[in-house]
């Protein structure tokens, strides 16, 4: 009876090697689970992705606060005087249409200009297009900052040759056609300023110019969405095939030789390391694209105002057809903080997920 009691007594457990191994496994498993739950909550491709915490504004909050302060003093800012023969280095084109609720364009402009020194500001030509056919209906039309911050404010006038078509698109709900028209209007106007880039981050552009020695490139992307970066459900067979191939390759290398494994591992590309990388797919969206001046005429010849595509889809289609390379800055230099979309009516919350998580880790 005593032996039976000992074996069934609570609090007694086996100290056998199997028991220790199982306990160690459980301890390590729970430890790693806890670690990755904390470390990967902002990785949209991870099982541990947590939307309730992932979209926290970190660096964005700092830049928004700085932009708000800059905007408050905008009416006292003098637009930089430029000589008649002045040619800007950069043309920044911003299109805006009135929407319900918050208008983000003021903060967008302020965040681009806040913190620039006099030389940097003079190198920029800021082109603002109010896309409503009746510009006065846009809430920003009467705000003071549009008189001092942009170098030019573009509007549509009844004497414009395409005015009736633009108004038809606007009133008929043909938002995609209208958006493409607005986009190409800004590109043409920026091209006419003579600016070399539209717009740019000069350090990253220098890297692109060195690497793009062969073939044309259409843009440098300053913003991309992590969630769309290569992990698309329609291409799961490709991911599966590559996963099997890489697993087989690494297994063979490990079996063959330790030295061989180390050498081969160095050749695996790390496409998300900081710097400038080719990004010919899944960039999203049409904001924050840097176009070299030389490509604009060729691109505009291939645009189609009758298509029902979104602007970024049209750009990607042209680039694919022509074999033009697309580049991106990693991590991005811009963030999308709007809660509603300008595509269609844009009254849903889908735009909240247009986000880059690495941007929030600035400043580096």
Coordinates of C-alpha atoms in Angstrom, one line a residue:
X1 CA 0.0 0.0 0.0
X2 CA 2.9 2.4 0.8
X3 CA 4.4 1.9 -2.7
X4 CA 1.1 2.5 -4.4
X5 CA 0.6 5.7 -2.3
X6 CA 4.1 7.0 -3.2
X7 CA 3.5 6.4 -6.9
X8 CA 0.2 8.3 -6.9
X9 CA 1.1 11.0 -4.4
X10 CA 0.6 14.6 -5.9
X11 CA 3.8 16.6 -6.2
X12 CA 6.0 13.6 -7.1
X13 CA 7.2 13.4 -10.7
X14 CA 9.7 11.5 -12.7
X15 CA 13.2 12.8 -13.1
X16 CA 14.0 10.5 -15.9
X17 CA 15.9 11.8 -19.0
X18 CA 12.7 11.7 -21.0
X19 CA 10.9 13.8 -18.5
X20 CA 13.7 16.3 -18.3
X21 CA 13.8 16.5 -22.1
X22 CA 10.1 17.1 -22.3
X23 CA 10.2 19.7 -19.6
X24 CA 13.1 21.5 -21.3
X25 CA 11.2 21.5 -24.6
X26 CA 8.1 22.9 -23.0
X27 CA 10.2 25.6 -21.3
X28 CA 12.0 26.6 -24.5
X29 CA 8.8 26.4 -26.6
X30 CA 6.9 28.8 -24.2
X31 CA 9.9 31.1 -24.0
X32 CA 10.2 31.4 -27.8
X33 CA 6.5 31.8 -28.1
X34 CA 6.5 34.6 -25.7
X35 CA 9.5 36.2 -27.4
X36 CA 8.1 36.1 -30.9
X37 CA 4.7 37.3 -29.6
X38 CA 6.5 40.4 -28.4
X39 CA 9.1 40.8 -31.2
X40 CA 6.9 40.0 -34.3
X41 CA 3.7 41.8 -33.5
X42 CA 4.5 44.4 -36.2
X43 CA 5.4 41.8 -38.9
X44 CA 2.4 41.5 -41.1
X45 CA 3.6 38.1 -42.5
X46 CA 3.9 36.6 -39.0
X47 CA 1.5 34.4 -37.0
X48 CA 2.1 36.8 -34.1
X49 CA 1.0 39.9 -36.0
X50 CA -1.2 42.0 -33.7
X51 CA -3.1 44.8 -35.5
X52 CA -4.2 46.3 -32.2
X53 CA -0.5 47.2 -31.5
X54 CA 1.1 47.1 -35.0
X55 CA -0.3 50.4 -36.3
X56 CA 1.0 52.5 -33.3
X57 CA 2.3 55.9 -34.5
X58 CA 5.8 56.3 -33.2
X59 CA 7.9 58.5 -35.5
X60 CA 4.7 59.6 -37.3
X61 CA 3.4 61.3 -34.2
X62 CA 6.6 63.3 -33.9
X63 CA 6.4 64.4 -37.5
X64 CA 2.7 65.2 -37.3
X65 CA 3.4 67.4 -34.2
X66 CA 6.2 69.2 -36.0
X67 CA 4.0 69.7 -39.1
X68 CA 1.2 71.1 -37.0
X69 CA 3.5 73.7 -35.5
X70 CA 4.9 74.6 -38.9
X71 CA 1.4 75.0 -40.3
X72 CA 0.3 77.4 -37.5
X73 CA 3.0 79.8 -38.5
X74 CA 2.6 79.3 -42.3
X75 CA 0.9 82.7 -42.8
X76 CA 4.0 84.5 -41.7
X77 CA 6.4 82.4 -43.9
X78 CA 7.7 84.2 -47.0
X79 CA 7.8 82.1 -50.2
X80 CA 11.5 82.0 -51.3
X81 CA 12.3 84.5 -54.0
X82 CA 13.8 82.9 -57.1
X83 CA 15.6 84.5 -60.1
X84 CA 13.9 84.4 -63.5
X85 CA 16.3 81.8 -64.9
X86 CA 16.0 79.5 -61.8
X87 CA 15.6 75.8 -62.4
X88 CA 14.6 73.7 -59.4
X89 CA 16.4 70.4 -58.6
X90 CA 13.1 68.9 -57.4
X91 CA 9.5 69.3 -58.3
X92 CA 7.1 68.0 -55.7
X93 CA 3.6 67.5 -57.1
X94 CA 0.6 67.1 -54.7
X95 CA -3.0 66.6 -55.9
X96 CA -5.9 66.9 -53.5
X97 CA -9.7 66.7 -53.7
X98 CA -12.2 67.6 -51.1
X99 CA -13.3 64.7 -48.9
X100 CA -15.5 64.1 -45.9
X101 CA -13.9 64.8 -42.5
X102 CA -10.2 65.6 -42.1
X103 CA -8.2 67.1 -45.0
X104 CA -4.7 65.8 -44.8
X105 CA -3.1 67.9 -47.5
X106 CA -2.1 70.7 -45.2
X107 CA -0.1 68.4 -42.9
X108 CA 1.3 66.7 -46.0
X109 CA 2.7 69.9 -47.3
X110 CA 3.9 71.0 -43.8
X111 CA 5.7 67.7 -43.1
X112 CA 7.6 68.0 -46.4
X113 CA 8.8 71.5 -45.7
X114 CA 9.2 71.6 -41.9
X115 CA 12.9 71.4 -40.9
X116 CA 14.3 72.3 -44.3
X117 CA 17.1 74.9 -44.4
X118 CA 17.0 77.9 -46.8
X119 CA 19.1 76.1 -49.5
X120 CA 17.0 73.0 -49.4
X121 CA 13.8 74.9 -49.7
X122 CA 15.1 76.9 -52.6
X123 CA 15.9 73.7 -54.5
X124 CA 12.3 72.6 -54.4
X125 CA 9.3 73.6 -56.5
X126 CA 6.1 72.7 -54.7
X127 CA 3.2 72.2 -57.1
X128 CA -0.2 71.9 -55.5
X129 CA -3.2 70.8 -57.6
X130 CA -6.7 71.4 -56.2
X131 CA -8.5 68.7 -58.2
X132 CA -12.2 69.9 -57.8
X133 CA -13.5 71.5 -60.9
X134 CA -14.9 74.2 -58.5
X135 CA -11.8 74.8 -56.5
X136 CA -13.6 77.0 -54.0
X137 CA -15.5 74.0 -52.7
X138 CA -12.3 72.5 -51.3
X139 CA -12.0 73.3 -47.6
X140 CA -8.3 74.4 -48.0
X141 CA -9.1 76.9 -50.7
X142 CA -9.5 79.8 -48.3
X143 CA -6.8 78.7 -45.9
X144 CA -3.8 81.1 -45.5
X145 CA -1.1 78.5 -46.0
X146 CA -1.8 77.9 -49.7
X147 CA -0.8 81.5 -50.3
X148 CA 2.7 81.0 -48.7
X149 CA 3.8 77.4 -48.8
X150 CA 3.3 76.1 -52.4
X151 CA 5.2 77.7 -55.2
X152 CA 2.2 77.2 -57.5
X153 CA -1.4 76.3 -56.9
X154 CA -3.1 74.7 -60.0
X155 CA -6.8 74.7 -60.5
X156 CA -9.2 73.7 -63.3
X157 CA -10.8 76.6 -65.2
X158 CA -13.8 76.6 -67.6
X159 CA -11.6 77.7 -70.5
X160 CA -9.4 74.6 -70.2
X161 CA -9.9 72.4 -73.3
X162 CA -10.7 69.3 -71.2
X163 CA -12.9 71.0 -68.6
X164 CA -16.1 69.4 -69.7
X165 CA -14.6 66.0 -69.7
X166 CA -13.1 66.5 -66.3
X167 CA -16.4 67.7 -64.9
X168 CA -18.2 64.7 -66.5
X169 CA -15.8 62.3 -64.7
X170 CA -16.2 64.2 -61.4
X171 CA -20.0 64.3 -61.5
X172 CA -20.4 60.8 -62.9
X173 CA -18.3 59.1 -60.3
X174 CA -15.5 58.1 -62.8
X175 CA -12.9 58.7 -60.1
X176 CA -10.2 56.5 -61.6
X177 CA -10.2 58.4 -64.9
X178 CA -10.2 61.7 -63.1
X179 CA -7.3 60.6 -60.8
X180 CA -5.2 59.6 -63.8
X181 CA -5.9 62.9 -65.4
X182 CA -4.9 64.8 -62.2
X183 CA -1.7 62.8 -61.9
X184 CA -0.6 63.3 -65.5
X185 CA -1.5 67.0 -65.3
X186 CA 0.9 67.4 -62.3
X187 CA 3.6 65.4 -64.1
X188 CA 3.4 67.7 -67.2
X189 CA 3.5 70.8 -65.1
X190 CA 6.5 69.6 -63.1
X191 CA 8.3 68.6 -66.3
X192 CA 7.8 72.1 -67.6
X193 CA 9.6 73.6 -64.6
X194 CA 12.8 71.9 -65.8
X195 CA 13.4 70.1 -62.5
X196 CA 15.6 67.0 -62.8
X197 CA 13.6 64.9 -60.4
X198 CA 9.9 64.8 -59.5
X199 CA 10.2 64.7 -56.4
X200 CA 13.3 63.1 -54.7
X201 CA 15.6 62.0 -52.0
X202 CA 18.9 63.0 -53.4
X203 CA 21.1 60.5 -51.6
X204 CA 19.0 57.6 -52.7
X205 CA 18.8 58.9 -56.2
X206 CA 22.6 59.0 -56.4
X207 CA 22.6 55.3 -55.6
X208 CA 20.0 54.6 -58.3
X209 CA 22.0 56.5 -60.9
X210 CA 25.1 54.5 -60.1
X211 CA 23.3 51.1 -60.3
X212 CA 20.9 51.8 -63.2
X213 CA 23.7 52.0 -65.8
X214 CA 21.8 49.8 -68.3
X215 CA 18.1 50.2 -69.2
X216 CA 15.6 52.8 -68.2
X217 CA 14.1 53.2 -64.8
X218 CA 10.7 54.9 -64.2
X219 CA 10.7 55.8 -60.5
X220 CA 12.2 55.6 -57.1
X221 CA 9.6 54.7 -54.5
X222 CA 9.7 56.6 -51.2
X223 CA 6.7 54.6 -49.7
X224 CA 5.6 51.0 -49.9
X225 CA 3.2 48.8 -47.9
X226 CA 4.9 46.0 -46.0
X227 CA 1.8 43.8 -46.3
X228 CA 2.0 43.8 -50.1
X229 CA 5.7 43.2 -50.4
X230 CA 5.9 39.9 -52.1
X231 CA 3.4 37.9 -50.0
X232 CA 0.4 37.6 -52.2
X233 CA -2.0 34.7 -51.9
X234 CA -2.4 34.3 -55.7
X235 CA 1.3 33.3 -56.0
X236 CA 1.4 30.6 -53.2
X237 CA 2.6 27.9 -55.6
X238 CA 5.7 30.0 -56.3
X239 CA 6.4 30.5 -52.6
X240 CA 5.9 26.8 -52.0
X241 CA 8.3 25.8 -54.8
X242 CA 11.0 28.2 -53.6
X243 CA 10.6 27.1 -50.0
X244 CA 11.2 23.5 -51.0
X245 CA 14.1 24.4 -53.2
X246 CA 15.8 26.5 -50.5
X247 CA 15.2 23.8 -47.9
X248 CA 16.7 21.2 -50.1
X249 CA 19.6 23.4 -51.0
X250 CA 20.4 24.3 -47.4
X251 CA 20.1 20.7 -46.3
X252 CA 22.5 19.6 -49.0
X253 CA 25.0 22.3 -48.1
X254 CA 24.9 21.5 -44.4
X255 CA 25.5 17.8 -45.1
X256 CA 28.3 18.5 -47.6
X257 CA 30.5 20.8 -45.6
X258 CA 30.4 23.4 -42.9
X259 CA 32.6 25.7 -44.9
X260 CA 30.5 25.3 -48.0
X261 CA 27.4 26.2 -45.9
X262 CA 28.9 29.4 -44.7
X263 CA 30.0 30.5 -48.1
X264 CA 26.6 29.7 -49.7
X265 CA 24.7 31.5 -46.9
X266 CA 26.5 34.8 -47.7
X267 CA 25.0 34.7 -51.2
X268 CA 21.4 34.7 -50.1
X269 CA 20.1 38.2 -50.8
X270 CA 18.6 40.4 -48.0
X271 CA 16.2 42.5 -50.0
X272 CA 14.9 44.3 -47.0
X273 CA 18.2 45.6 -45.6
X274 CA 18.5 49.4 -45.5
X275 CA 19.4 51.0 -48.8
X276 CA 18.0 51.2 -52.4
X277 CA 16.6 48.0 -53.9
X278 CA 14.7 47.0 -57.0
X279 CA 11.0 46.6 -56.3
X280 CA 9.3 45.7 -59.6
X281 CA 6.2 44.2 -57.9
X282 CA 3.8 44.9 -55.0
X283 CA 5.1 48.4 -54.1
X284 CA 1.7 50.1 -53.6
X285 CA 0.7 53.0 -54.0
X286 CA 0.9 56.0 -56.3
X287 CA 2.2 58.4 -53.5
X288 CA 5.8 59.2 -53.0
X289 CA 7.1 58.2 -56.5
X290 CA 10.3 59.9 -57.8
X291 CA 10.3 60.2 -61.6
X292 CA 13.4 61.2 -63.5
X293 CA 12.8 64.0 -65.9
X294 CA 14.0 62.0 -68.9
X295 CA 11.3 59.4 -68.5
X296 CA 8.3 61.8 -68.3
X297 CA 7.7 62.3 -72.1
X298 CA 7.9 58.6 -72.9
X299 CA 5.6 57.8 -70.0
X300 CA 3.0 60.4 -70.8
X301 CA 2.8 59.1 -74.4
X302 CA 1.8 55.7 -73.0
X303 CA -0.8 56.8 -70.4
X304 CA -4.5 56.0 -71.1
X305 CA -7.1 58.4 -69.7
X306 CA -9.9 56.0 -70.8
X307 CA -8.8 53.1 -68.6
X308 CA -10.6 52.1 -65.5
X309 CA -7.4 51.3 -63.7
X310 CA -6.0 52.9 -60.6
X311 CA -3.0 55.2 -61.1
X312 CA -0.5 52.9 -59.6
X313 CA -1.9 50.0 -61.7
X314 CA -1.5 52.0 -64.8
X315 CA 2.1 53.0 -64.0
X316 CA 3.0 49.4 -63.3
X317 CA 1.4 48.2 -66.5
X318 CA 3.4 50.7 -68.6
X319 CA 6.6 49.8 -66.7
X320 CA 6.0 46.1 -67.3
X321 CA 5.3 46.6 -71.0
X322 CA 8.4 48.7 -71.5
X323 CA 10.7 46.8 -69.2
X324 CA 11.4 49.8 -67.0
X325 CA 13.0 49.1 -63.6
X326 CA 11.4 50.3 -60.4
X327 CA 13.4 51.2 -57.3
X328 CA 12.5 51.7 -53.6
X329 CA 14.2 53.2 -50.6
X330 CA 14.3 50.8 -47.6
X331 CA 13.2 51.8 -45.0
X332 CA 10.8 54.3 -46.7
X333 CA 11.0 58.1 -46.3
X334 CA 7.2 58.6 -46.2
X335 CA 4.3 57.2 -44.3
X336 CA 0.6 57.0 -45.1
X337 CA -1.3 58.3 -42.0
X338 CA -4.8 58.9 -43.6
X339 CA -7.7 56.9 -42.3
X340 CA -9.9 57.1 -45.5
X341 CA -9.1 56.4 -49.1
X342 CA -9.3 58.9 -52.0
X343 CA -10.2 56.0 -54.3
X344 CA -13.9 56.2 -55.1
X345 CA -15.9 57.6 -52.3
X346 CA -13.2 56.7 -49.8
X347 CA -15.5 56.5 -46.8
X348 CA -14.3 53.2 -45.4
X349 CA -11.4 52.4 -43.1
X350 CA -9.3 50.3 -45.4
X351 CA -6.7 53.0 -45.8
X352 CA -5.6 52.5 -42.2
X353 CA -3.7 49.4 -43.2
X354 CA -1.7 51.2 -45.9
X355 CA 1.2 51.3 -43.6
X356 CA 5.0 50.8 -43.4
X357 CA 6.1 49.5 -40.0
X358 CA 9.8 50.2 -40.4
X359 CA 9.1 53.9 -41.0
X360 CA 8.0 54.2 -37.3
X361 CA 11.5 53.1 -36.2
X362 CA 13.0 56.4 -37.4
X363 CA 15.2 58.2 -36.5
X364 CA 18.0 55.8 -37.2

